[in-house]
Coordinates of C-alpha atoms in Angstrom, one line a residue:
X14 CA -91.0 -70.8 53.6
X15 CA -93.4 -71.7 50.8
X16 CA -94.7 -67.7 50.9
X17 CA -91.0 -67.0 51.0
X18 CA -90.5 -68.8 47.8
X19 CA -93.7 -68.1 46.1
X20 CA -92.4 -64.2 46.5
X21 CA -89.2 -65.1 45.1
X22 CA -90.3 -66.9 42.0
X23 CA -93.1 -64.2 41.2
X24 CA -90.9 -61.4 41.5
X25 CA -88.6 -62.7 38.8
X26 CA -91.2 -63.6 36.4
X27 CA -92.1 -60.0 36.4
X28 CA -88.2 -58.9 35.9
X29 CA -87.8 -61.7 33.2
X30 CA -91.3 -59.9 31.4
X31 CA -90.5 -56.5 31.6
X32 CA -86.6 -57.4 30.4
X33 CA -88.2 -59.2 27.5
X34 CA -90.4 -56.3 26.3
X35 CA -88.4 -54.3 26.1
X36 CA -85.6 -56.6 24.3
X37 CA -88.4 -56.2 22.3
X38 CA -88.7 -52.3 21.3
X39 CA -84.5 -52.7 20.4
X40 CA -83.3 -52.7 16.8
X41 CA -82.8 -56.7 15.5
X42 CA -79.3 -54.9 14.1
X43 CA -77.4 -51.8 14.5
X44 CA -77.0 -49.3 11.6
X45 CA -73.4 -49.6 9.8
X46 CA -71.2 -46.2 11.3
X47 CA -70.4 -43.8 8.6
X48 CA -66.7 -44.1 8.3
X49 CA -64.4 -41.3 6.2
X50 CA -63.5 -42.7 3.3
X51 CA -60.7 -41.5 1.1
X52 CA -61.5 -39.6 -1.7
X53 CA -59.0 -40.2 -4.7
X54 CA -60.7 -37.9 -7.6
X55 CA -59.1 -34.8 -7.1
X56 CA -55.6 -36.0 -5.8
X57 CA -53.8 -36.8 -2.5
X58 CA -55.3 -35.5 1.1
X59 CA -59.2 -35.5 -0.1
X60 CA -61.8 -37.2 2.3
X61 CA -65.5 -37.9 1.6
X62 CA -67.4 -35.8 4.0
X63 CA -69.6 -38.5 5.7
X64 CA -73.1 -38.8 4.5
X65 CA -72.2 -37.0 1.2
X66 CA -70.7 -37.2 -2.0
X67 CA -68.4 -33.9 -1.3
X68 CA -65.1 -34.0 -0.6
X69 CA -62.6 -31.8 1.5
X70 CA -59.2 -31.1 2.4
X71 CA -57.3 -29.3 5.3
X72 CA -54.2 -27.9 5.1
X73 CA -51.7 -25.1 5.9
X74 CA -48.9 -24.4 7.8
X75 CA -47.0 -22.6 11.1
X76 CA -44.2 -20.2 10.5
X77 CA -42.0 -17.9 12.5
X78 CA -40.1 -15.7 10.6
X79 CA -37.6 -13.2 11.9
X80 CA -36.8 -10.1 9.3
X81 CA -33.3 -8.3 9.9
X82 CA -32.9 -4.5 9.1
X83 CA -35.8 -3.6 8.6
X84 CA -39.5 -2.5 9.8
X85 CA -41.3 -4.4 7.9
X86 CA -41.5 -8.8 7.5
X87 CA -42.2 -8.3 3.6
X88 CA -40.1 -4.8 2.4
X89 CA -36.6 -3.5 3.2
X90 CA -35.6 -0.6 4.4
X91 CA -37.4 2.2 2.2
X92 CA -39.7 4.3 4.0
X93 CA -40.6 5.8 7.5
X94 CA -38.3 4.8 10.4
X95 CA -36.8 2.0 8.9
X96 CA -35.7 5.1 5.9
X97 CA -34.5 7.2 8.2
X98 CA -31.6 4.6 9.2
X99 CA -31.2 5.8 12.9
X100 CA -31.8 5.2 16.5
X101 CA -35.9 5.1 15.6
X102 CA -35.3 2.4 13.5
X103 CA -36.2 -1.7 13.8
X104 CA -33.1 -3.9 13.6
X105 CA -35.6 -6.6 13.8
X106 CA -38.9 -8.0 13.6
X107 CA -40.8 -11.0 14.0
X108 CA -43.5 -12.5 13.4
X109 CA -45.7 -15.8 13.9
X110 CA -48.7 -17.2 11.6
X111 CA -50.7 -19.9 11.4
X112 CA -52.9 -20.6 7.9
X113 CA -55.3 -22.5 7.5
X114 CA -57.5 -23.7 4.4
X115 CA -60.7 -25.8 3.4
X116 CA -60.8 -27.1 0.2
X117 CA -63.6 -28.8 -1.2
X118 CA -64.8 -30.4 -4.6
X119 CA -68.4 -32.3 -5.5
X120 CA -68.5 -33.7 -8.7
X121 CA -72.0 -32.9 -10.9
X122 CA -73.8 -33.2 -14.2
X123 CA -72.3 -29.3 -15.2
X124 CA -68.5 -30.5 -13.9
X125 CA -66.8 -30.1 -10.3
X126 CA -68.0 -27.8 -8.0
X127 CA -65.1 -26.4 -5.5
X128 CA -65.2 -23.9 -3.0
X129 CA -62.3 -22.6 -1.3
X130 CA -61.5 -20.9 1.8
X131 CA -57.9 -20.1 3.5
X132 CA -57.5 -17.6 6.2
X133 CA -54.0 -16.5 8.4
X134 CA -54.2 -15.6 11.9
X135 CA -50.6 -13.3 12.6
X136 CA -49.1 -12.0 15.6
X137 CA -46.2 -9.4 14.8
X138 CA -43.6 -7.8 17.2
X139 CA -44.5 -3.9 17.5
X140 CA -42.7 -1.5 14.9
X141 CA -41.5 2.0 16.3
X142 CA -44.2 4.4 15.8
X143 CA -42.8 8.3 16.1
X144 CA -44.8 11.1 17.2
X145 CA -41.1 13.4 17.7
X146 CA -39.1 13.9 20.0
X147 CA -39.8 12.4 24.1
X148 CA -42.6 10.8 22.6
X149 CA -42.2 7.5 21.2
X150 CA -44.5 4.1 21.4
X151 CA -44.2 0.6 20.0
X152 CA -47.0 0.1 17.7
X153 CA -48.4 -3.6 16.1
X154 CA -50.0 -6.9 18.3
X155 CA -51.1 -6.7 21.4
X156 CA -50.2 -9.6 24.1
X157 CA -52.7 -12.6 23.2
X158 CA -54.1 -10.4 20.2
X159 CA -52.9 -10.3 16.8
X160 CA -54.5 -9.8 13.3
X161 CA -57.1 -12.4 11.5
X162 CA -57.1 -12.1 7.4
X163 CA -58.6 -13.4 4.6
X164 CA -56.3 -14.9 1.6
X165 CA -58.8 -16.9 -0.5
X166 CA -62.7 -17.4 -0.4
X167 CA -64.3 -18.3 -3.7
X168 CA -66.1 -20.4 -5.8
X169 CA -65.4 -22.3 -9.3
X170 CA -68.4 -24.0 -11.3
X171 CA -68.4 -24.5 -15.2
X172 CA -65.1 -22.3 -15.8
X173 CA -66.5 -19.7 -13.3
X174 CA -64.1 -17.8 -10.6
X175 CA -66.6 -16.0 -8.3
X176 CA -65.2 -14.9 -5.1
X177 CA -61.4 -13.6 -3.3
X178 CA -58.7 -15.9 -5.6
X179 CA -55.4 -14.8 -7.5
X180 CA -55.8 -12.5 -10.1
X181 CA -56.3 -13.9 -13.9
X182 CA -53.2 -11.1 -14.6
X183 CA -50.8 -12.5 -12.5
X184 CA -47.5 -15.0 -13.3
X185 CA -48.4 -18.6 -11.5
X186 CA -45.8 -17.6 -9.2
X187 CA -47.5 -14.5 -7.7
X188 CA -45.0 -12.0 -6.5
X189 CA -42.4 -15.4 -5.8
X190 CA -40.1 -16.4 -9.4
X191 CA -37.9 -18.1 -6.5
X192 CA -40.0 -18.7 -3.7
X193 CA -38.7 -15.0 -2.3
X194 CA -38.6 -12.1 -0.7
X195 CA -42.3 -10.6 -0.8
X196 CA -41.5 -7.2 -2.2
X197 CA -40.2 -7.5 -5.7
X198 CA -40.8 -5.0 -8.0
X199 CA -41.4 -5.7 -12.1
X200 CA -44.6 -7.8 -12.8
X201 CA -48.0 -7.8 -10.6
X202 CA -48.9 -10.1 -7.5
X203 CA -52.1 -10.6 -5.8
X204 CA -51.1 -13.2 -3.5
X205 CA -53.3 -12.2 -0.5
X206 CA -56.5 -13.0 -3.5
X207 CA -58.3 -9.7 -5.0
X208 CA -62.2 -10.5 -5.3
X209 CA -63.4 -11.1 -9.0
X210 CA -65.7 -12.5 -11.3
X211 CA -63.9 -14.9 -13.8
X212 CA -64.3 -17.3 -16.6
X213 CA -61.7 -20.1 -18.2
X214 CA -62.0 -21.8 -21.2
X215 CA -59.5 -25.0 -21.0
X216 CA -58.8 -25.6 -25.0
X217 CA -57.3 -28.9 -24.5
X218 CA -53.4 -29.4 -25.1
X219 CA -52.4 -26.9 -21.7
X220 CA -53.8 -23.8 -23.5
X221 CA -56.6 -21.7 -21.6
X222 CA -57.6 -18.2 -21.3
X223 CA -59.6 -16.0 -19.4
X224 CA -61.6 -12.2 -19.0
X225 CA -62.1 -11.4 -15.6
X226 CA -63.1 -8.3 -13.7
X227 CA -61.3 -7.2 -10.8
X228 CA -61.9 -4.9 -8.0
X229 CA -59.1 -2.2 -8.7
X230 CA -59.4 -1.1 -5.2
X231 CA -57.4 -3.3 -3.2
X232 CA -54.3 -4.1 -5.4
X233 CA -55.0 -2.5 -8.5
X234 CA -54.4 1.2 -7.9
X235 CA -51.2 3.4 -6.3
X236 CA -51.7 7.0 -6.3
X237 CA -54.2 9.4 -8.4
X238 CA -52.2 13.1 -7.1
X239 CA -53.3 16.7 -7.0
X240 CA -50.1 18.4 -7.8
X241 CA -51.9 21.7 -6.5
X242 CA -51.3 20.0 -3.2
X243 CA -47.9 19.5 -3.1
X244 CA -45.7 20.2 0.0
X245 CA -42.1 20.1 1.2
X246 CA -42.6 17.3 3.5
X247 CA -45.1 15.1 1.7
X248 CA -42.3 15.3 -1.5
X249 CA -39.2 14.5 1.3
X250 CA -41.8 11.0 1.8
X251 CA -41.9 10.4 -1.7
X252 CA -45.9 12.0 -2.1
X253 CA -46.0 14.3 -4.9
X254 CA -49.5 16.2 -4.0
X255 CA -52.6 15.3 -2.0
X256 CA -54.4 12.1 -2.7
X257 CA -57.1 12.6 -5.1
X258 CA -59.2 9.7 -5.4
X259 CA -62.6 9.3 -6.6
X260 CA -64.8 6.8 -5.7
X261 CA -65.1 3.3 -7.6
X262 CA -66.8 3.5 -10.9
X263 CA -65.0 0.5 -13.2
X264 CA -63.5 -3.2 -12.3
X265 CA -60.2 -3.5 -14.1
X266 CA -60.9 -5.5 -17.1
X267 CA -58.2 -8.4 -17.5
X268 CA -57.7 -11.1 -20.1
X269 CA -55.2 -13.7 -20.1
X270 CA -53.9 -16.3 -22.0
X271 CA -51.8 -19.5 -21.4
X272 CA -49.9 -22.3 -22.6
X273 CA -48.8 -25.3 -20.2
X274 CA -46.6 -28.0 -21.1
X275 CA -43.7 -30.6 -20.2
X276 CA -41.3 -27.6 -20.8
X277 CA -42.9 -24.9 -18.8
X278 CA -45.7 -22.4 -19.7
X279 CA -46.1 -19.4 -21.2
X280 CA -48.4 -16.2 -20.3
X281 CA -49.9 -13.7 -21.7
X282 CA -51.5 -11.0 -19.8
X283 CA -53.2 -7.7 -20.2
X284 CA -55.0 -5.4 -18.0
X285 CA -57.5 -2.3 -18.6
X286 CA -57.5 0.1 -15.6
X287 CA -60.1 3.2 -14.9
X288 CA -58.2 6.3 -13.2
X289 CA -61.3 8.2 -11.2
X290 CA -60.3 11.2 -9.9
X291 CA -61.8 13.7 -7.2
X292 CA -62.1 17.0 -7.2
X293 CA -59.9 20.4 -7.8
X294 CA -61.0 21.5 -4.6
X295 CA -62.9 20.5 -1.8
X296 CA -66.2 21.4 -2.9
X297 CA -67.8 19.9 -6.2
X298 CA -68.3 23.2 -8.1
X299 CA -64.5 23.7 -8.6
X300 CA -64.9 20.8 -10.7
X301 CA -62.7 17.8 -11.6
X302 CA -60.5 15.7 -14.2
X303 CA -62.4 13.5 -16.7
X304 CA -61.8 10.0 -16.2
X305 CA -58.7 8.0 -18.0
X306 CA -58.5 4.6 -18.9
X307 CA -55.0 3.2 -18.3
X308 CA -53.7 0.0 -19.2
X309 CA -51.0 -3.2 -18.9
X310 CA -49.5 -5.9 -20.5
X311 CA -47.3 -8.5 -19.1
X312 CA -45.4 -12.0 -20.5
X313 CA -44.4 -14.6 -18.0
X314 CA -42.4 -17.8 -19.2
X315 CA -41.1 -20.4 -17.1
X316 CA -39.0 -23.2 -18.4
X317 CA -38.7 -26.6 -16.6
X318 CA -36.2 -29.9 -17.4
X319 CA -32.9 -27.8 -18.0
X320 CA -29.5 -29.4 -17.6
X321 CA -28.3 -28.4 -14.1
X322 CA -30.0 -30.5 -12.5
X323 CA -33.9 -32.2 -11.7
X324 CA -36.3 -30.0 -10.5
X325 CA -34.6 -27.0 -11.1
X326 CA -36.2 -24.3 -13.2
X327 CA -36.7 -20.6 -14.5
X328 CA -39.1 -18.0 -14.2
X329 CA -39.1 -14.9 -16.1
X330 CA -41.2 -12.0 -16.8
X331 CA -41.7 -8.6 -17.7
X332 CA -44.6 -6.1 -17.7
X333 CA -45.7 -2.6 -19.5
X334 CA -47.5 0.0 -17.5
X335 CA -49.4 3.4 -18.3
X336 CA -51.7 4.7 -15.7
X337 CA -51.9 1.0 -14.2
X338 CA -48.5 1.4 -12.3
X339 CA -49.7 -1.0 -9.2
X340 CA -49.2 -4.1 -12.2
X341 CA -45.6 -3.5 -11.6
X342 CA -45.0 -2.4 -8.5
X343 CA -47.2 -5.1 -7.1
X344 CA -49.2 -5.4 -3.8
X345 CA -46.4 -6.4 -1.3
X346 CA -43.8 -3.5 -2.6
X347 CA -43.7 0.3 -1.7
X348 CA -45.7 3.1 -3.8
X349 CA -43.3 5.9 -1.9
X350 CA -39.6 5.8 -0.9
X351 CA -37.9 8.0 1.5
X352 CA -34.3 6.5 2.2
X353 CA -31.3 8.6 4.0
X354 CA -27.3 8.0 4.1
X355 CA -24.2 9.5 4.1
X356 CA -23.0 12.6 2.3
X357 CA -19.2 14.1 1.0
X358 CA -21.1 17.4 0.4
X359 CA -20.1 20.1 2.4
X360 CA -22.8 22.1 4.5
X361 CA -25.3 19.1 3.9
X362 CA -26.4 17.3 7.3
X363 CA -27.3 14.2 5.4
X364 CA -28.1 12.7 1.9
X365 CA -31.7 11.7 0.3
X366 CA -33.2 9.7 -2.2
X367 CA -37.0 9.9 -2.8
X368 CA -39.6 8.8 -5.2
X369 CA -43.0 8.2 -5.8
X370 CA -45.4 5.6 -8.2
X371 CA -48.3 7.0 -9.3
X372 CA -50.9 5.9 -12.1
X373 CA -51.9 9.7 -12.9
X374 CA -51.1 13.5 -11.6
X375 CA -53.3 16.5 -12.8
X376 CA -53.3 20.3 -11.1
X377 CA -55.9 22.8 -10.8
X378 CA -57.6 22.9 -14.2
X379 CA -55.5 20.3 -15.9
X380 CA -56.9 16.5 -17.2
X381 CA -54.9 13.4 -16.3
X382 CA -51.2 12.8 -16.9
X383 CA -50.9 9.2 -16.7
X384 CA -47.8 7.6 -15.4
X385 CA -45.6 5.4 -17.3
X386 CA -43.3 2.3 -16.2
X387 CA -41.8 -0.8 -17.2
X388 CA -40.5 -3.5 -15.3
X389 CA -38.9 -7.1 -15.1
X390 CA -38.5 -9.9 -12.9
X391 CA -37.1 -13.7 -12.6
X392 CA -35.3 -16.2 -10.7
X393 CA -33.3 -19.2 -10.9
X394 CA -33.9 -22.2 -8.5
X395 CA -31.3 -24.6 -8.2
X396 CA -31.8 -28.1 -6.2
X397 CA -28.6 -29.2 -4.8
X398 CA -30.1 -32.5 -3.8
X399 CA -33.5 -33.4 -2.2
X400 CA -32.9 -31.5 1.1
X401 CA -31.1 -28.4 0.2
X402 CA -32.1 -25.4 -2.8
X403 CA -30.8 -22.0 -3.6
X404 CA -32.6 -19.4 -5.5
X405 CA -30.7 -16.7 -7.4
X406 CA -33.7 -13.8 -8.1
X407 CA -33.6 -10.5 -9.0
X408 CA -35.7 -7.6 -10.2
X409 CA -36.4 -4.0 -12.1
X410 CA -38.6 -1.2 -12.9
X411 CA -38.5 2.2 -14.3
X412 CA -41.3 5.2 -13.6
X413 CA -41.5 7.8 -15.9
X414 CA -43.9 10.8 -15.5
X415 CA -43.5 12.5 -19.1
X416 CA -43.1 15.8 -20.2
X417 CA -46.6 16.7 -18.6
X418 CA -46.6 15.0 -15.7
X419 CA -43.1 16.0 -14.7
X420 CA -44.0 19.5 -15.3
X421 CA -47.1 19.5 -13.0
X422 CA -44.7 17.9 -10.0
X423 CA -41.3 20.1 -10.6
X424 CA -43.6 23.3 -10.4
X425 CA -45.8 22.2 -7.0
X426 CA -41.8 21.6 -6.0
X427 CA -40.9 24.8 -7.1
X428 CA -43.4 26.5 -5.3
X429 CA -42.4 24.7 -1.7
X430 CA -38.8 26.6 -2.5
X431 CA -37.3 23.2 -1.2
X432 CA -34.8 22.7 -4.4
X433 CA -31.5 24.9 -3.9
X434 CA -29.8 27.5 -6.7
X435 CA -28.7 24.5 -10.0
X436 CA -30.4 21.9 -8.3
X437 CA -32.6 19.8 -10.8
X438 CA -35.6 18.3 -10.6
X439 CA -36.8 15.0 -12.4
X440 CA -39.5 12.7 -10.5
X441 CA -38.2 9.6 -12.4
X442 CA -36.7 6.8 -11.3
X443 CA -35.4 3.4 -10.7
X444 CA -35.4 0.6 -8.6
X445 CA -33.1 -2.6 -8.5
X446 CA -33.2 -5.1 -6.3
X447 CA -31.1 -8.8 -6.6
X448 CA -31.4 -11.4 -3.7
X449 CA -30.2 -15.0 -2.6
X450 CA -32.5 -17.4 -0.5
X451 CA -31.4 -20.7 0.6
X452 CA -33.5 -23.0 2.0
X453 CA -32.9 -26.4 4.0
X454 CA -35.7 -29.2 4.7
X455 CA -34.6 -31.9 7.4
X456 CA -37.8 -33.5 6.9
X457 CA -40.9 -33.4 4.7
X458 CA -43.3 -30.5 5.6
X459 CA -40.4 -28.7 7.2
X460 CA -38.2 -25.9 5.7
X461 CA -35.5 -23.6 7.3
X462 CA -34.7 -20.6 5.2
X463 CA -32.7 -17.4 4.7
X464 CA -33.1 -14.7 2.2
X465 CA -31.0 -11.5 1.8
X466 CA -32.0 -9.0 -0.5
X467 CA -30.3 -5.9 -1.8
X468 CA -32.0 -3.0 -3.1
X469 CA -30.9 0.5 -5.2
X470 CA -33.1 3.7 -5.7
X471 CA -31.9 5.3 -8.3
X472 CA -33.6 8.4 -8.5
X473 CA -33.4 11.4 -10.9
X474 CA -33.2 14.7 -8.9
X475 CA -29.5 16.0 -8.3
X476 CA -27.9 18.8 -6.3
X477 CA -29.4 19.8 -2.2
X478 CA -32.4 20.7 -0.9
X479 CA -33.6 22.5 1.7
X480 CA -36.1 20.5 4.1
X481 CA -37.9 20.6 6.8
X482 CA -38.1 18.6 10.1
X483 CA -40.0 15.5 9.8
X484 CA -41.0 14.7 13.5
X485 CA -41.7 11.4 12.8
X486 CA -38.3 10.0 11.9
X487 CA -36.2 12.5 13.9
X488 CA -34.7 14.3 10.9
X489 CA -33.8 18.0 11.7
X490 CA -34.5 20.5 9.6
X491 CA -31.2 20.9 7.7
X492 CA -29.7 20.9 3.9
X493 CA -29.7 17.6 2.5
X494 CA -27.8 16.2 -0.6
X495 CA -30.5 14.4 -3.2
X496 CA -28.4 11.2 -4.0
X497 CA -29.3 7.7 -4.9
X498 CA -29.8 4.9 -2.1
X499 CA -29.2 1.4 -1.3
X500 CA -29.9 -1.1 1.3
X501 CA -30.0 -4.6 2.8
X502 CA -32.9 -6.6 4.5
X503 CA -32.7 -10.3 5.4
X504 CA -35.7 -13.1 6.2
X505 CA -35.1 -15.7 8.5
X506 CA -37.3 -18.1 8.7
X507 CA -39.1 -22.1 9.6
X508 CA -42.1 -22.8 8.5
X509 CA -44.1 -26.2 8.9
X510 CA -46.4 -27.5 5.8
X511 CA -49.1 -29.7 6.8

C-alpha cells in the first residue's frame, strides 16, 4: 500500500512540473484582436482595412432586366434581325448581372490616394443569329457561362487619373440625363470607362478643369470608309464602303472645364480626334489618305432646386462634331441603321430606311472627307414623393456628309445600280428619339422600373431601290420603297443597390 501511494504521489509531482513549465513558455497576456473600424474620412460605407491606415468600400448591385421589342438590352429596334421586323426577330430579351466594386482611399503627405476597381459579370438570353434560310441558331450565354467585363480600374494621386474611368469629355450623367434608356444619341458617354491618363486642377469655389488623353479606340471612333468599296448590300445595312482603318497613332486630346454649385453645374467640353486611315488598296504601294485631325465641343448644364418639387432636376446638353462623330452618337447607340416597314407604293415588296455615322469617307486617290453632325440631349426628372419618380427624356442628332463626302458615297451607290430611274440619293440624316421611365422603390436599395422609348430615322434618300437578298434577315431580293422609319423598345427592370 505504501508503494502504491508512493507511485501515486510521484506520478503527480511530475504532471504538476511539466504543467507548470510549460504554463511557463505561454504569453502573461494575449495580443488585443484587430477589429474593423469605421472609417468616416471619405463618407458613409468606408472601413479601415485591419493593420493599415487604408480604407475600402464594397458595393454594387443585382439586376434582371427584361427588354421588349427588340434584340438588344441597350438599343431598339434598328439593325439586323431586330430591323428586319419579322419572324427572325426577338420580341424579348433578358438579361441578369451582378457588379461589383472596391473602392479604396489612403490619406498621404501628396493628398489621398484611391484606387478603384468595378467589374460586371452578365448572363444574356441568346439573340437570333441568321445564316438564311433552314439554318437558324440562337446565339449569346451559354448554360452556367456568361460574359465577365471591366467598367472601372484606375488610379487618382495629386489630380492624377491613370487607368479605365469616365472620360474627362463626358456630361456627369454619362449617356443617362434621366437615369434612361442606354442608347441616346446627342452628347458622348463612356460609361463602361475608356482608359486614360488625366489631370484636375480643383480651383476652389466648384470650378475644376482637366486635359486628358484618351484611347480613341474603344469609344472614340465610328467608321473611317473606302467609298471605292461600296456594295448594294453593305449600303442596304447602312455601310457606305469597306472599313478602312489604320492602326492607332494619336490619343484623343480632351480638355474640360467645370463649374459646380448649389444650383447645378455647368460643362464645358472639347475633344481633338486623329482620323488614321489605311490603304487605297490592299497592298501599301497603292498608297493612302494623309491623316485628319477632327474635333468636338460639347456644353452640359444641369440645374437643381426648381419649383416642382425637391429633388427634382434638369439635365441638358448639346454637342458639335466634325470627324469625331462617336462624341455624339455615343458608345451604347448604333453607327449603322437598317429598319424595314410597310409601303403604299405599288410594285414595292417592302419600305427601307438606312443610314450610316462615319467620322471620314475618301475613294481611290482622294484625301479625307470628314463627317459632320450635331446633336442634343436632356431630361426632366420629377419626384412624386420619396418612393415613386418619372423621367421625361428625349434626344437628337443630325449627320451631314458635305458636298464632298456625299459625292464620294452617291457615286460608289451609283455604281451598285441599286437606286431606280428619279430616285435620289442623300446619305444625310436624322434621328429622334423621346422616352418615359418610371421607376418605383418599396424599399431603400431597391427599384422597379419601366422605360419606353420611341425612336424616328429620318433619312434623306427618296424614291425605290432595287436590292438584293440579305440572307441574314430573310429579306428577298425585291424593290423596296426608301422611306423614313420609326419604332418602339421597352426596359423592364429590378435592380438591387447594395
Amino acid at each position: 500500500m505504501k508503494t502504491l501511494r508512493g507511485l501515486l504521489l510521484g506520478t503527480g509531482a511530475v504532471i504538476l512540473s511539466a504543467a507548470a513549465a510549460q504554463a511557463a513558455d505561454l504569453p502573461l497576456k494575449a495580443k488585443a484582436v484587430e477589429y474593423v473600424k469605421v472609417c468616416s474620412l471619405y463618407g458613409t460605407g468606408f472601413y479601415y482595412i485591419p493593420g493599415t491606415d487604408t480604407c475600402i468600400k464594397l458595393g454594387g448591385y443585382l439586376r434582371a432586366e427584361t427588354a421588349l421589342w427588340t434584340n438588344s438590352n441597350y438599343g431598339g429596334a434598328y439593325s439586323g434581325q431586330a430591323g428586319a421586323d419579322n419572324r427572325l426577330s426577338n420580341r424579348y430579351q433578358t438579361r441578369s448581372r451582378q457588379d461589383l466594386n472596391i473602392d479604396t482611399r489612403t490619406a498621404t503627405e501628396y493628398g489621398v490616394v484611391r484606387t478603384y476597381f468595378e467589374t460586371v459579370l452578365n448572363w444574356t438570353s441568346g439573340s437570333y443569329g441568321g445564316t438564311g434560310a433552314g439554318a437558324t441558331s440562337y446565339t449569346g450565354d451559354a448554360i452556367s457561362g456568361g460574359i465577365v467585363g471591366v467598367y472601372y480600374a484606375f488610379i487618382q494621386f495629386a489630380g492624377f487619373t491613370m487607368g479605365k474611368a469616365v472620360s474627362t469629355f463626358d456630361a456627369p450623367w454619362t449617356n443617362y440625363p434621366g437615369n434612361n434608356f442606354d442608347g441616346l444619341v446627342g452628347g458622348s458617354g463612356s460609361n463602361n470607362g475608356v482608359n486614360q491618363f488625366t489631370y484636375t486642377a480643383d480651383f476652389g469655389q466648384g470650378i475644376t478643369a482637366a486635359i486628358s488623353l484618351e484611347d480613341q479606340t474603344q469609344f472614340f471612333t465610328t467608321n473611317i470608309w473606302n467609298t471605292s468599296g461600296i456594295t448594294a448590300a453593305g449600303v442596304l445595312g447602312g455601310n457606305y464602303g469597306s472599313s478602312a482603318f489604320g492602326g492607332t497613332v494619336a490619343p484623343d486630346i480632351i480638355g474640360m472645364v467645370r463649374v459646380d454649385q448649389a444650383w447645378g453645374l455647368f460643362q464645358a467640353s472639347f475633344a481633338a480626334h486623329d482620323n488614321h486611315a489605311a490603304y487605297y488598296g490592299a497592298a501599301e504601294t497603292s498608297g493612302h489618305p494623309s491623316d485628319k485631325w477632327g474635333w468636338a465641343a460639347q456644353l452640359a448644364l444641369s440645374i437643381k432646386n426648381i419649383p416642382t418639387g425637391p429633388g427634382d432636376v434638369v439635365n441638358l446638353q448639346a454637342v458639335y462634331t466634325d470627324g469625331a462623330s462617336r462624341y455624339n452618337f455615343q458608345s451604347l447607340a448604333n453607327t449603322t441603321y437598317s429598319m424595314y416597314g410597310s409601303t403604299g407604293v405599288a410594285g414595292a415588296y417592302q419600305s427601307i430606311g438606312f443610314a450610316g455615322v462615319g467620322d471620314a469617307v475618301f475613294g481611290t486617290g482622294t484625301g479625307l472627307s470628314t463627317v459632320q453632325t450635331w446633336g442634343m440631349r436632356g431630361a426632366f426628372t420629377h419626384n412624386w414623393d420619396p418612393r415613386w419618380n418619372t423621367a421625361l427624356y428625349g434626344a437628337y442628332a443630325q449627320v451631314k456628309y458635305g458636298q464632298t463626302g456625299s459625292a464620294l458615297v452617291c457615286a460608289g451607290i451609283a455604281a451598285t445600280g441599286m437606286l431606280t430611274a428619279g430616285s435620289t440619293c442623300n446619305p444625310d440624316f436624322n434621328l429622334g428619339q423621346i422616352g418615359l421611365i418610371t421607376r418605383w422603390t418599396p424599399v431603400k436599395g431597391l427599384t422597379f422600373s419601366a422605360d419606353v422609348t420611341y425612336s424616328h430615322l429620318g433619312q434623306k434618300f427618296s424614291g425605290t431601290a432595287i436590292a438584293p437578298a440579305v440572307t441574314s434577315t430573310a429579306k428577298p431580293a425585291a424593290t423596296y420603297q426608301l422611306k423614313d422609319q420609326d419604332t418602339v423598345s421597352m426596359l423592364l427592370r429590378a435592380q438591387r443597390n447594395f
